[in-house]
C-alpha positions as a Python dict, from the first residue, in 0.01 Angstrom:
ca = {
    (1, 'M'): (0, 0, 0),
    (2, 'E'): (136, 342, -95),
    (3, 'L'): (148, 588, 194),
    (4, 'T'): (67, 947, 99),
    (5, 'E'): (35, 1269, 296),
    (6, 'K'): (-339, 1264, 238),
    (7, 'C'): (-392, 910, 360),
    (8, 'R'): (-117, 844, 613),
    (9, 'L'): (-126, 536, 834),
    (10, 'Y'): (45, 508, 1168),
    (11, 'R'): (123, 155, 1283),
    (12, 'R'): (143, 118, 1659),
    (13, 'L'): (410, -101, 1812),
    (14, 'D'): (160, -378, 1881),
    (15, 'G'): (68, -393, 1514),
    (16, 'E'): (-271, -219, 1523),
    (17, 'I'): (-333, 36, 1249),
    (18, 'L'): (-455, 383, 1335),
    (19, 'T'): (-560, 657, 1093),
    (20, 'E'): (-618, 1027, 1139),
    (21, 'R'): (-989, 954, 1109),
    (22, 'H'): (-970, 741, 1427),
    (23, 'V'): (-824, 1036, 1616),
    (24, 'Q'): (-1090, 1271, 1478),
    (25, 'A'): (-1365, 1032, 1591),
    (26, 'A'): (-1209, 994, 1936),
    (27, 'W'): (-1194, 1372, 1977),
    (28, 'Y'): (-1553, 1421, 1857),
    (29, 'D'): (-1721, 1141, 2052),
    (30, 'R'): (-1755, 1196, 2425),
    (31, 'A'): (-1814, 825, 2474),
    (32, 'I'): (-1455, 765, 2359),
    (33, 'R'): (-1274, 1083, 2459),
    (34, 'P'): (-1149, 1089, 2821),
    (35, 'E'): (-1332, 1338, 3039),
    (36, 'R'): (-1014, 1517, 3145),
    (37, 'L'): (-708, 1577, 2931),
    (38, 'Y'): (-377, 1751, 2980),
    (39, 'S'): (-178, 1958, 2735),
    (40, 'M'): (185, 1886, 2659),
    (41, 'K'): (263, 2171, 2903),
    (42, 'G'): (63, 2004, 3180),
    (43, 'E'): (-242, 2232, 3163),
    (44, 'C'): (-574, 2070, 3251),
    (45, 'V'): (-803, 2071, 2945),
    (46, 'T'): (-1178, 2011, 2964),
    (47, 'V'): (-1371, 1979, 2638),
    (48, 'I'): (-1697, 2169, 2672),
    (49, 'H'): (-1772, 2136, 2300),
    (50, 'P'): (-1541, 1952, 2056),
    (51, 'G'): (-1648, 2175, 1768),
    (52, 'R'): (-1845, 2117, 1449),
    (53, 'W'): (-1689, 1847, 1234),
    (54, 'N'): (-1573, 2026, 921),
    (55, 'L'): (-1594, 1819, 603),
    (56, 'G'): (-1466, 2105, 387),
    (57, 'P'): (-1124, 2271, 364),
    (58, 'G'): (-965, 2414, 675),
    (59, 'P'): (-938, 2287, 1035),
    (60, 'D'): (-1101, 1955, 1122),
    (61, 'F'): (-1336, 2107, 1382),
    (62, 'K'): (-1484, 2457, 1390),
    (63, 'N'): (-1591, 2665, 1691),
    (64, 'A'): (-1482, 2430, 1967),
    (65, 'I'): (-1514, 2540, 2331),
    (66, 'L'): (-1241, 2434, 2574),
    (67, 'D'): (-1149, 2509, 2932),
    (68, 'V'): (-771, 2535, 2947),
    (69, 'G'): (-629, 2580, 3295),
    (70, 'G'): (-949, 2746, 3413),
    (71, 'H'): (-982, 2979, 3113),
    (72, 'R'): (-1250, 2929, 2848),
    (73, 'V'): (-1132, 2953, 2488),
    (74, 'I'): (-1328, 2928, 2164),
    (75, 'G'): (-1185, 2844, 1823),
    (76, 'D'): (-1090, 2568, 1581),
    (77, 'V'): (-921, 2232, 1634),
    (78, 'E'): (-681, 2056, 1396),
    (79, 'V'): (-614, 1684, 1430),
    (80, 'H'): (-301, 1496, 1318),
    (81, 'L'): (-123, 1174, 1396),
    (82, 'K'): (196, 1343, 1513),
    (83, 'P'): (298, 1705, 1586),
    (84, 'G'): (520, 1737, 1279),
    (85, 'D'): (223, 1685, 1047),
    (86, 'W'): (128, 2049, 1109),
    (87, 'V'): (437, 2155, 917),
    (88, 'S'): (435, 1877, 657),
    (89, 'H'): (72, 1958, 574),
    (90, 'S'): (169, 2324, 517),
    (91, 'H'): (-63, 2476, 778),
    (92, 'S'): (193, 2726, 907),
    (93, 'G'): (102, 3068, 774),
    (94, 'D'): (-223, 2943, 618),
    (95, 'K'): (-496, 3194, 707),
    (96, 'A'): (-756, 2918, 728),
    (97, 'Y'): (-579, 2787, 1039),
    (98, 'R'): (-518, 3115, 1221),
    (99, 'N'): (-808, 3052, 1464),
    (100, 'V'): (-683, 2710, 1575),
    (101, 'I'): (-683, 2690, 1955),
    (102, 'A'): (-592, 2321, 1992),
    (103, 'H'): (-361, 2090, 1797),
    (104, 'V'): (-471, 1736, 1883),
    (105, 'T'): (-238, 1453, 1787),
    (106, 'W'): (-211, 1083, 1857),
    (107, 'R'): (155, 1095, 1943),
    (108, 'G'): (290, 1341, 2193),
    (109, 'G'): (589, 1564, 2131),
    (110, 'L'): (708, 1920, 2116),
    (111, 'P'): (462, 2167, 1957),
    (112, 'P'): (555, 2227, 1592),
    (113, 'A'): (673, 2560, 1460),
    (114, 'G'): (406, 2787, 1316),
    (115, 'L'): (118, 2707, 1552),
    (116, 'P'): (-97, 3014, 1625),
    (117, 'K'): (-8, 3188, 1950),
    (118, 'D'): (-145, 3021, 2266),
    (119, 'T'): (-256, 2708, 2077),
    (120, 'V'): (-273, 2417, 2320),
    (121, 'S'): (-107, 2090, 2211),
    (122, 'I'): (-276, 1768, 2324),
    (123, 'G'): (-134, 1419, 2273),
    (124, 'L'): (-459, 1223, 2280),
    (125, 'G'): (-307, 878, 2232),
    (126, 'R'): (-158, 843, 2579),
    (127, 'F'): (-496, 905, 2741),
    (128, 'L'): (-681, 656, 2522),
    (129, 'T'): (-424, 377, 2553),
    (130, 'A'): (-438, 419, 2930),
    (131, 'E'): (-794, 289, 2912),
    (132, 'S'): (-797, -87, 2958),
    (133, 'G'): (-907, -273, 2649),
    (134, 'F'): (-892, 22, 2408),
    (135, 'A'): (-823, -74, 2047),
    (136, 'P'): (-857, 137, 1731),
    (137, 'E'): (-1077, -120, 1559),
    (138, 'Q'): (-1344, -53, 1820),
    (139, 'I'): (-1401, 283, 1647),
    (140, 'D'): (-1622, 253, 1340),
    (141, 'V'): (-1476, 543, 1141),
    (142, 'T'): (-1749, 511, 876),
    (143, 'A'): (-2008, 616, 1135),
    (144, 'Y'): (-1875, 970, 1177),
    (145, 'P'): (-1994, 1238, 1176),
    (146, 'F'): (-2343, 1135, 1057),
    (147, 'G'): (-2387, 773, 1154),
    (148, 'R'): (-2294, 800, 1522),
    (149, 'Y'): (-2603, 803, 1736),
    (150, 'P'): (-2584, 984, 2072),
    (151, 'A'): (-2591, 773, 2387),
    (152, 'A'): (-2924, 926, 2490),
    (153, 'P'): (-3230, 974, 2267),
    (154, 'R'): (-3218, 1307, 2085),
    (155, 'P'): (-3503, 1534, 2197),
    (156, 'C'): (-3573, 1639, 1839),
    (157, 'F'): (-3590, 1282, 1710),
    (158, 'T'): (-3805, 1170, 2003),
    (159, 'R'): (-4056, 1443, 1917),
    (160, 'L'): (-4033, 1453, 1538),
    (161, 'G'): (-3872, 1135, 1409),
    (162, 'H'): (-4193, 932, 1412),
    (163, 'D'): (-4434, 1208, 1313),
    (164, 'T'): (-4360, 1304, 954),
    (165, 'R'): (-4643, 1557, 939),
    (166, 'L'): (-4524, 1745, 1246),
    (167, 'A'): (-4161, 1727, 1132),
    (168, 'S'): (-4257, 1875, 796),
    (169, 'E'): (-4448, 2158, 963),
    (170, 'V'): (-4165, 2241, 1204),
    (171, 'I'): (-3898, 2240, 933),
    (172, 'G'): (-4119, 2443, 700),
    (173, 'A'): (-4191, 2697, 975),
    (174, 'A'): (-3818, 2730, 1043),
    (175, 'G'): (-3760, 2791, 672),
    (176, 'A'): (-4030, 3057, 657),
    (177, 'Y'): (-3879, 3228, 961),
    (178, 'R'): (-3535, 3226, 798),
    (179, 'L'): (-3664, 3391, 480),
    (180, 'K'): (-3849, 3655, 685),
    (181, 'V'): (-3528, 3734, 873),
    (182, 'K'): (-3352, 3786, 539),
    (183, 'A'): (-3641, 4006, 426),
    (184, 'R'): (-3619, 4221, 741),
    (185, 'R'): (-3254, 4292, 672),
    (186, 'I'): (-3338, 4406, 320),
    (187, 'S'): (-3620, 4625, 456),
    (188, 'R'): (-3384, 4790, 703),
    (189, 'V'): (-3128, 4865, 433),
    (190, 'L'): (-3387, 5002, 191),
    (191, 'G'): (-3545, 5204, 470),
    (192, 'A'): (-3221, 5369, 580),
    (193, 'P'): (-3178, 5746, 533),
    (194, 'K'): (-3144, 5832, 167),
    (195, 'A'): (-2790, 5962, 205),
    (196, 'C'): (-2657, 5622, 318),
    (197, 'R'): (-2880, 5363, 151),
    (198, 'P'): (-2787, 5194, -176),
    (199, 'A'): (-3012, 5202, -479),
    (200, 'R'): (-3260, 4914, -486),
    (201, 'E'): (-3101, 4756, -794),
    (202, 'Q'): (-2751, 4793, -648),
    (203, 'L'): (-2854, 4616, -327),
    (204, 'F'): (-3012, 4333, -529),
    (205, 'Y'): (-2695, 4303, -737),
    (206, 'S'): (-2474, 4310, -425),
    (207, 'D'): (-2682, 4040, -254),
    (208, 'I'): (-2670, 3820, -565),
    (209, 'M'): (-2292, 3859, -575),
    (210, 'N'): (-2272, 3773, -205),
    (211, 'A'): (-2474, 3455, -265),
    (212, 'L'): (-2251, 3361, -560),
    (213, 'G'): (-1952, 3387, -327),
    (214, 'Y'): (-2081, 3099, -113),
    (215, 'G'): (-1847, 2902, 106),
    (216, 'S'): (-1521, 3080, 180),
    (217, 'S'): (-1559, 3396, -27),
    (218, 'P'): (-1901, 3571, 7),
    (219, 'Q'): (-1762, 3891, 157),
    (220, 'G'): (-1502, 3909, -119),
    (221, 'F'): (-1776, 3896, -382),
    (222, 'R'): (-1974, 4168, -203),
    (223, 'K'): (-1664, 4390, -199),
    (224, 'I'): (-1625, 4337, -573),
    (225, 'A'): (-1987, 4444, -618),
    (226, 'E'): (-1904, 4765, -430),
    (227, 'A'): (-1590, 4825, -638),
    (228, 'V'): (-1769, 4755, -967),
    (229, 'P'): (-2121, 4904, -932),
    (230, 'L'): (-2413, 4765, -1126),
    (231, 'S'): (-2433, 5085, -1331),
    (232, 'N'): (-2082, 5016, -1465),
    (233, 'V'): (-2172, 4656, -1552),
    (234, 'L'): (-2486, 4762, -1741),
    (235, 'A'): (-2307, 5046, -1918),
    (236, 'E'): (-2020, 4828, -2041),
    (237, 'P'): (-2135, 4465, -2019),
    (238, 'E'): (-1852, 4350, -2246),
    (239, 'N'): (-1601, 4470, -1983),
    (240, 'A'): (-1775, 4326, -1676),
    (241, 'E'): (-1563, 4014, -1651),
    (242, 'A'): (-1236, 4205, -1679),
    (243, 'A'): (-1357, 4458, -1421),
    (244, 'F'): (-1448, 4179, -1176),
    (245, 'F'): (-1110, 4012, -1219),
    (246, 'A'): (-928, 4344, -1171),
    (247, 'A'): (-1123, 4422, -853),
    (248, 'S'): (-1059, 4073, -717),
    (249, 'Q'): (-687, 4147, -704),
    (250, 'F'): (-751, 4392, -420),
    (251, 'V'): (-970, 4159, -211),
    (252, 'D'): (-802, 3995, 87),
    (253, 'W'): (-969, 3657, 98),
    (254, 'H'): (-873, 3298, 156),
    (255, 'C'): (-1031, 3087, -112),
    (256, 'G'): (-935, 2746, 26),
    (257, 'L'): (-973, 2440, -190),
    (258, 'H'): (-1240, 2432, -461),
    (259, 'R'): (-1331, 2205, -744),
    (260, 'P'): (-1229, 2380, -1067),
    (261, 'A'): (-1592, 2449, -1160),
    (262, 'N'): (-1647, 2618, -822),
    (263, 'S'): (-1335, 2834, -809),
    (264, 'P'): (-1397, 3206, -736),
    (265, 'R'): (-1262, 3296, -1080),
    (266, 'V'): (-1517, 3074, -1253),
    (267, 'R'): (-1796, 3216, -1035),
    (268, 'L'): (-1691, 3572, -1114),
    (269, 'R'): (-1706, 3487, -1484),
    (270, 'S'): (-2057, 3347, -1433),
    (271, 'A'): (-2162, 3660, -1242),
    (272, 'A'): (-2038, 3881, -1526),
    (273, 'R'): (-2238, 3682, -1780),
    (274, 'L'): (-2547, 3683, -1555),
    (275, 'F'): (-2562, 4061, -1511),
    (276, 'A'): (-2429, 4151, -1854),
    (277, 'A'): (-2731, 3974, -2006),
    (278, 'G'): (-2960, 4188, -1789),
    (279, 'D'): (-3244, 3932, -1760),
    (280, 'V'): (-3175, 3869, -1393),
    (281, 'L'): (-3295, 4221, -1307),
    (282, 'S'): (-3642, 4132, -1433),
    (283, 'L'): (-3672, 3895, -1135),
    (284, 'L'): (-3658, 4194, -901),
    (285, 'D'): (-4019, 4281, -990),
    (286, 'E'): (-4175, 3933, -986),
    (287, 'R'): (-4503, 3884, -803),
    (288, 'D'): (-4592, 3531, -905),
    (289, 'F'): (-4412, 3273, -689),
    (290, 'S'): (-4617, 2971, -785),
    (291, 'P'): (-4414, 2652, -840),
    (292, 'D'): (-4437, 2684, -1219),
    (293, 'N'): (-4316, 3044, -1220),
    (294, 'C'): (-4042, 2968, -968),
    (295, 'R'): (-3915, 2701, -1209),
    (296, 'R'): (-3923, 2958, -1487),
    (297, 'M'): (-3715, 3196, -1277),
    (298, 'V'): (-3462, 2920, -1213),
    (299, 'A'): (-3443, 2870, -1590),
    (300, 'V'): (-3370, 3243, -1633),
    (301, 'L'): (-3084, 3219, -1383),
    (302, 'C'): (-2945, 2906, -1547),
    (303, 'A'): (-2973, 3032, -1906),
    (304, 'G'): (-2657, 2979, -2106),
    (305, 'G'): (-2506, 2752, -1846),
    (306, 'V'): (-2429, 3044, -1614),
    (307, 'M'): (-2498, 2829, -1306),
    (308, 'G'): (-2653, 2502, -1200),
    (309, 'R'): (-3008, 2460, -1073),
    (310, 'G'): (-2889, 2411, -714),
    (311, 'R'): (-2709, 2748, -710),
    (312, 'A'): (-3012, 2909, -878),
    (313, 'G'): (-3231, 2766, -601),
    (314, 'A'): (-2999, 2922, -343),
    (315, 'L'): (-3035, 3262, -512),
    (316, 'M'): (-3413, 3227, -501),
    (317, 'A'): (-3407, 3151, -126),
    (318, 'N'): (-3140, 3398, -24),
    (319, 'V'): (-3217, 3699, -243),
    (320, 'I'): (-3512, 3693, -482),
    (321, 'I'): (-3787, 3573, -247),
    (322, 'P'): (-3666, 3779, 55),
    (323, 'F'): (-3665, 4089, -168),
    (324, 'A'): (-4024, 4018, -270),
    (325, 'I'): (-4129, 3979, 95),
    (326, 'A'): (-3943, 4295, 198),
    (327, 'E'): (-4116, 4499, -72),
    (328, 'G'): (-4462, 4353, -14),
    (329, 'R'): (-4482, 4176, -349),
    (330, 'L'): (-4508, 3849, -155),
    (331, 'L'): (-4697, 3838, 175),
    (332, 'S'): (-4533, 3524, 312),
    (333, 'P'): (-4282, 3261, 197),
    (334, 'P'): (-4427, 3003, -44),
    (335, 'A'): (-4477, 2649, 83),
    (336, 'W'): (-4245, 2527, -194),
    (337, 'I'): (-3943, 2695, -346),
    (338, 'P'): (-3685, 2547, -582),
    (339, 'P'): (-3429, 2332, -400),
    (340, 'E'): (-3066, 2428, -360),
    (341, 'D'): (-2772, 2191, -316),
    (342, 'V'): (-2782, 2000, 12),
    (343, 'S'): (-2491, 2104, 233),
    (344, 'E'): (-2321, 1939, 529),
    (345, 'P'): (-2522, 2133, 794),
    (346, 'V'): (-2847, 2033, 622),
    (347, 'R'): (-2752, 1665, 612),
    (348, 'I'): (-2639, 1646, 972),
    (349, 'T'): (-2943, 1835, 1102),
    (350, 'A'): (-3180, 1613, 905),
    (351, 'F'): (-2999, 1309, 1043),
    (352, 'R'): (-3047, 1430, 1399),
    (353, 'L'): (-3413, 1524, 1357),
    (354, 'L'): (-3534, 1247, 1128),
    (355, 'G'): (-3293, 958, 1178),
    (356, 'R'): (-3083, 758, 937),
    (357, 'D'): (-3380, 596, 762),
    (358, 'C'): (-3545, 909, 628),
    (359, 'N'): (-3559, 955, 252),
    (360, 'P'): (-3390, 1292, 182),
    (361, 'L'): (-3575, 1342, -146),
    (362, 'T'): (-3920, 1322, 10),
    (363, 'A'): (-3827, 1468, 350),
    (364, 'Y'): (-3646, 1787, 246),
    (365, 'A'): (-3411, 1773, -54),
    (366, 'S'): (-3680, 1854, -314),
    (367, 'N'): (-3806, 2168, -136),
    (368, 'G'): (-3583, 2470, -85),
    (369, 'L'): (-3801, 2600, 200),
    (370, 'K'): (-3728, 2286, 402),
    (371, 'I'): (-3358, 2308, 322),
    (372, 'Q'): (-3366, 2663, 457),
    (373, 'G'): (-3554, 2535, 761),
    (374, 'L'): (-3288, 2277, 839),
    (375, 'L'): (-3021, 2546, 803),
    (376, 'Q'): (-3207, 2763, 1053),
    (377, 'I'): (-3249, 2478, 1303),
    (378, 'H'): (-2880, 2400, 1264),
    (379, 'R'): (-2795, 2764, 1337),
    (380, 'D'): (-3035, 2807, 1630),
    (381, 'Y'): (-2986, 2472, 1799),
    (382, 'C'): (-2719, 2235, 1666),
    (383, 'L'): (-2435, 2489, 1661),
    (384, 'K'): (-2496, 2578, 2025),
    (385, 'L'): (-2503, 2226, 2164),
    (386, 'H'): (-2268, 1938, 2227),
    (387, 'P'): (-2295, 1658, 1966),
    (388, 'E'): (-2466, 1445, 2232),
    (389, 'C'): (-2763, 1686, 2202),
    (390, 'E'): (-2851, 1714, 2572),
    (391, 'F'): (-3083, 1994, 2672),
    (392, 'C'): (-3185, 2076, 2314),
    (393, 'E'): (-3528, 2241, 2313),
    (394, 'V'): (-3618, 2186, 1948),
    (395, 'G'): (-3848, 1898, 2042),
    (396, 'A'): (-4027, 2108, 2302),
    (397, 'A'): (-4034, 2405, 2066),
    (398, 'S'): (-4234, 2203, 1814),
}
């Protein structure tokens, strides 16, 4: 077997094979992770929240909460097999890792060069091997982060998992609330004093650009929209792409890793084509949000291969429908809106609420309002709680 940096195996002295995924699972799962840990400097470390398991680029866990020597710290956690992997994986100086507060490794050792200031180093292996009978093969790495059920019944699943009608209503209500929140922001901006509010079309354009900069670069896209106003794009549509690329050189962003089709440069090119054509602005005055007309609007956004249907669905949910609500062209969010691509937070929230046996297509993936609802539940509940889900009120809130 060829050993690569991406898939490195560490063979313990007794012959058992351990991967980085085993260490990630041990850190994430309170049933495996020892209750009390110590840093390589001898500081007592208590894990209040291990962080959200990050399946995208960047640190392995986001927004962890630790108590280190009596002081609470919040930030990201990176997991490796040995301390030197921090350097060999080129994390030193990488902006994506500047909020790392803990470097968790299987082997102990001196902290590597380039760790962010005050990052705590934890050699997890010595604590796990101190447990009698521990063996890596006891960890089913394929079960994380979605397949691992909490030790106690999840309040949300207890209330909603066996009542599909109620679950649908709760998720739909959360989606409607999310769209109304977006609409209120637009109303506030449009209602600001004239001297400091943007033109209606410019705000629409800026919000579309922000949505096209999904993932690691939304603020960068919004800054480009400020540097290259809509009036410039409409006046010289043939120069829009060049203007976007020129403005992007002055944006301080970390793009991370993207598939070629999703790179910021490709998305900027798509944005130039979208606004240069001008048809997208017609959606700013729509009043008919029936399913058939919503599908037609998606077709307008996708015309000429500018974007896929999933990204068009996201624009409908994040910009077009909230604008209509804010301006009174739509009294309340529709019961069905075109679906967007299903993201990691949506999948994990659906897993917690509905269980592993739910059919995503019928439960939420074919309705953008329900996708938005799962995102809102994830934001309001899942992000604030330990993965074991104790004390979550989403079941009671239903």
